JSON list of C-alpha atoms in Angstrom, two decimals:
[
{"chain": "R", "resi": 1, "resn": "MET", "atom": "CA", "xyz": [74.15, -41.28, 3.52]},
{"chain": "R", "resi": 2, "resn": "SER", "atom": "CA", "xyz": [72.86, -38.50, 3.55]},
{"chain": "R", "resi": 3, "resn": "LYS", "atom": "CA", "xyz": [74.00, -34.55, 1.65]},
{"chain": "R", "resi": 4, "resn": "PRO", "atom": "CA", "xyz": [72.43, -31.72, 3.52]},
{"chain": "R", "resi": 5, "resn": "CYS", "atom": "CA", "xyz": [71.18, -29.20, 0.93]},
{"chain": "R", "resi": 6, "resn": "VAL", "atom": "CA", "xyz": [74.09, -26.61, 0.65]},
{"chain": "R", "resi": 7, "resn": "GLY", "atom": "CA", "xyz": [72.00, -24.20, -1.89]},
{"chain": "R", "resi": 8, "resn": "CYS", "atom": "CA", "xyz": [73.41, -24.60, -4.74]},
{"chain": "R", "resi": 9, "resn": "GLY", "atom": "CA", "xyz": [70.33, -24.60, -7.22]},
{"chain": "R", "resi": 10, "resn": "TRP", "atom": "CA", "xyz": [71.26, -27.63, -9.54]},
{"chain": "R", "resi": 11, "resn": "CYS", "atom": "CA", "xyz": [68.06, -29.11, -9.05]},
{"chain": "R", "resi": 12, "resn": "CYS", "atom": "CA", "xyz": [65.64, -26.08, -9.40]},
{"chain": "R", "resi": 13, "resn": "LEU", "atom": "CA", "xyz": [67.37, -24.81, -11.98]},
{"chain": "R", "resi": 14, "resn": "GLN", "atom": "CA", "xyz": [67.64, -28.04, -13.65]},
{"chain": "R", "resi": 15, "resn": "ASP", "atom": "CA", "xyz": [64.25, -29.87, -13.21]},
{"chain": "R", "resi": 16, "resn": "PRO", "atom": "CA", "xyz": [62.51, -27.70, -10.94]},
{"chain": "R", "resi": 17, "resn": "CYS", "atom": "CA", "xyz": [59.49, -29.69, -8.80]},
{"chain": "R", "resi": 18, "resn": "MET", "atom": "CA", "xyz": [56.21, -30.51, -8.71]},
{"chain": "R", "resi": 19, "resn": "GLU", "atom": "CA", "xyz": [55.38, -27.61, -6.78]},
{"chain": "R", "resi": 20, "resn": "SER", "atom": "CA", "xyz": [56.92, -25.27, -9.00]},
{"chain": "R", "resi": 21, "resn": "HIS", "atom": "CA", "xyz": [54.98, -26.79, -12.35]},
{"chain": "R", "resi": 22, "resn": "ARG", "atom": "CA", "xyz": [51.53, -26.84, -10.45]},
{"chain": "R", "resi": 23, "resn": "ARG", "atom": "CA", "xyz": [52.41, -23.23, -9.67]},
{"chain": "R", "resi": 24, "resn": "TYR", "atom": "CA", "xyz": [53.76, -22.21, -12.69]},
{"chain": "R", "resi": 25, "resn": "GLY", "atom": "CA", "xyz": [53.30, -24.73, -14.86]},
{"chain": "R", "resi": 26, "resn": "TYR", "atom": "CA", "xyz": [56.68, -26.21, -16.86]},
{"chain": "R", "resi": 27, "resn": "MET", "atom": "CA", "xyz": [59.55, -23.51, -17.28]},
{"chain": "R", "resi": 28, "resn": "ARG", "atom": "CA", "xyz": [63.39, -24.15, -17.46]},
{"chain": "R", "resi": 29, "resn": "ARG", "atom": "CA", "xyz": [63.67, -22.55, -13.74]},
{"chain": "R", "resi": 30, "resn": "CYS", "atom": "CA", "xyz": [61.34, -22.20, -11.40]},
{"chain": "R", "resi": 31, "resn": "PRO", "atom": "CA", "xyz": [60.57, -18.29, -10.54]},
{"chain": "R", "resi": 32, "resn": "ASP", "atom": "CA", "xyz": [61.13, -18.45, -7.22]},
{"chain": "R", "resi": 33, "resn": "LEU", "atom": "CA", "xyz": [64.10, -19.81, -6.96]},
{"chain": "R", "resi": 34, "resn": "PHE", "atom": "CA", "xyz": [66.64, -16.85, -6.07]},
{"chain": "R", "resi": 35, "resn": "TRP", "atom": "CA", "xyz": [70.10, -16.20, -5.20]},
{"chain": "R", "resi": 36, "resn": "ASP", "atom": "CA", "xyz": [70.94, -14.81, -1.44]},
{"chain": "R", "resi": 37, "resn": "GLY", "atom": "CA", "xyz": [73.89, -12.87, -1.52]},
{"chain": "R", "resi": 38, "resn": "GLU", "atom": "CA", "xyz": [74.30, -12.38, 2.37]},
{"chain": "R", "resi": 39, "resn": "ALA", "atom": "CA", "xyz": [74.01, -16.79, 2.68]},
{"chain": "R", "resi": 40, "resn": "GLY", "atom": "CA", "xyz": [75.94, -16.96, -0.87]},
{"chain": "R", "resi": 41, "resn": "ARG", "atom": "CA", "xyz": [73.33, -19.67, -1.81]},
{"chain": "R", "resi": 42, "resn": "TYR", "atom": "CA", "xyz": [70.10, -20.16, -3.70]},
{"chain": "R", "resi": 43, "resn": "MET", "atom": "CA", "xyz": [67.01, -19.98, -1.45]},
{"chain": "R", "resi": 44, "resn": "CYS", "atom": "CA", "xyz": [63.40, -20.42, -2.40]},
{"chain": "R", "resi": 45, "resn": "GLY", "atom": "CA", "xyz": [60.89, -18.41, -2.39]},
{"chain": "R", "resi": 46, "resn": "LEU", "atom": "CA", "xyz": [58.29, -20.83, -2.17]},
{"chain": "R", "resi": 47, "resn": "MET", "atom": "CA", "xyz": [59.61, -22.95, 1.01]},
{"chain": "R", "resi": 48, "resn": "LEU", "atom": "CA", "xyz": [59.88, -19.27, 2.72]},
{"chain": "R", "resi": 49, "resn": "ASP", "atom": "CA", "xyz": [56.26, -18.58, 2.19]},
{"chain": "R", "resi": 50, "resn": "PRO", "atom": "CA", "xyz": [54.37, -18.59, 5.24]},
{"chain": "R", "resi": 51, "resn": "GLU", "atom": "CA", "xyz": [51.20, -19.75, 2.78]},
{"chain": "R", "resi": 52, "resn": "THR", "atom": "CA", "xyz": [53.25, -22.47, 0.69]},
{"chain": "R", "resi": 53, "resn": "ALA", "atom": "CA", "xyz": [55.54, -23.35, 3.15]},
{"chain": "R", "resi": 54, "resn": "GLU", "atom": "CA", "xyz": [54.49, -25.85, 4.59]},
{"chain": "R", "resi": 55, "resn": "GLN", "atom": "CA", "xyz": [53.18, -27.80, 1.91]},
{"chain": "R", "resi": 56, "resn": "VAL", "atom": "CA", "xyz": [56.21, -27.21, 0.01]},
{"chain": "R", "resi": 57, "resn": "LYS", "atom": "CA", "xyz": [58.82, -28.47, 2.59]},
{"chain": "R", "resi": 58, "resn": "ARG", "atom": "CA", "xyz": [57.10, -31.68, 3.46]},
{"chain": "R", "resi": 59, "resn": "SER", "atom": "CA", "xyz": [56.58, -32.72, -0.65]},
{"chain": "R", "resi": 60, "resn": "GLN", "atom": "CA", "xyz": [60.29, -31.86, -1.11]},
{"chain": "R", "resi": 61, "resn": "HIS", "atom": "CA", "xyz": [60.99, -33.60, 2.41]},
{"chain": "R", "resi": 62, "resn": "ALA", "atom": "CA", "xyz": [63.09, -30.13, 3.03]},
{"chain": "R", "resi": 63, "resn": "GLY", "atom": "CA", "xyz": [66.16, -31.63, 5.55]},
{"chain": "R", "resi": 64, "resn": "GLN", "atom": "CA", "xyz": [66.03, -34.91, 4.86]},
{"chain": "R", "resi": 65, "resn": "GLY", "atom": "CA", "xyz": [69.25, -33.91, 2.52]},
{"chain": "R", "resi": 66, "resn": "CYS", "atom": "CA", "xyz": [70.40, -33.81, -0.94]},
{"chain": "R", "resi": 67, "resn": "TYR", "atom": "CA", "xyz": [68.33, -34.79, -3.56]},
{"chain": "R", "resi": 68, "resn": "ALA", "atom": "CA", "xyz": [71.49, -35.33, -6.13]},
{"chain": "R", "resi": 69, "resn": "PRO", "atom": "CA", "xyz": [74.84, -35.83, -3.73]},
{"chain": "R", "resi": 70, "resn": "LEU", "atom": "CA", "xyz": [77.08, -36.25, -6.65]},
{"chain": "R", "resi": 71, "resn": "ASN", "atom": "CA", "xyz": [76.66, -32.96, -8.07]},
{"chain": "R", "resi": 72, "resn": "SER", "atom": "CA", "xyz": [79.48, -31.03, -9.43]},
{"chain": "R", "resi": 73, "resn": "TRP", "atom": "CA", "xyz": [77.76, -27.76, -8.28]},
{"chain": "R", "resi": 74, "resn": "ARG", "atom": "CA", "xyz": [77.82, -28.70, -4.25]},
{"chain": "R", "resi": 75, "resn": "GLU", "atom": "CA", "xyz": [81.53, -28.29, -4.38]},
{"chain": "R", "resi": 76, "resn": "ASP", "atom": "CA", "xyz": [80.79, -24.35, -6.62]},
{"chain": "R", "resi": 77, "resn": "VAL", "atom": "CA", "xyz": [78.24, -22.80, -4.90]},
{"chain": "R", "resi": 78, "resn": "ARG", "atom": "CA", "xyz": [77.80, -19.63, -6.89]},
{"chain": "R", "resi": 79, "resn": "ASN", "atom": "CA", "xyz": [75.14, -17.37, -8.38]},
{"chain": "R", "resi": 80, "resn": "ARG", "atom": "CA", "xyz": [74.11, -18.96, -12.10]},
{"chain": "R", "resi": 81, "resn": "ASP", "atom": "CA", "xyz": [72.12, -16.91, -13.04]},
{"chain": "R", "resi": 82, "resn": "GLY", "atom": "CA", "xyz": [74.00, -15.72, -16.33]},
{"chain": "R", "resi": 83, "resn": "ASP", "atom": "CA", "xyz": [74.70, -19.15, -17.30]}
]
């Protein structure tokens, strides 16, 4: 059973998607990942950008659940930018 994305940032901080690699090259973390303090979760700027959103959402299977449902970060969603 798939679990919904909680915005913990694990995927984008550990292994950015191919959309990020195409746009920025191979980087440790995607420059379009940002912490939204009000929402209390990480957000994807590529999925929010009207020019790239449709393609990125399709390629990342947005809305179909978490890629790493056993990942412990899911239970500890916080800003990890300083880690």
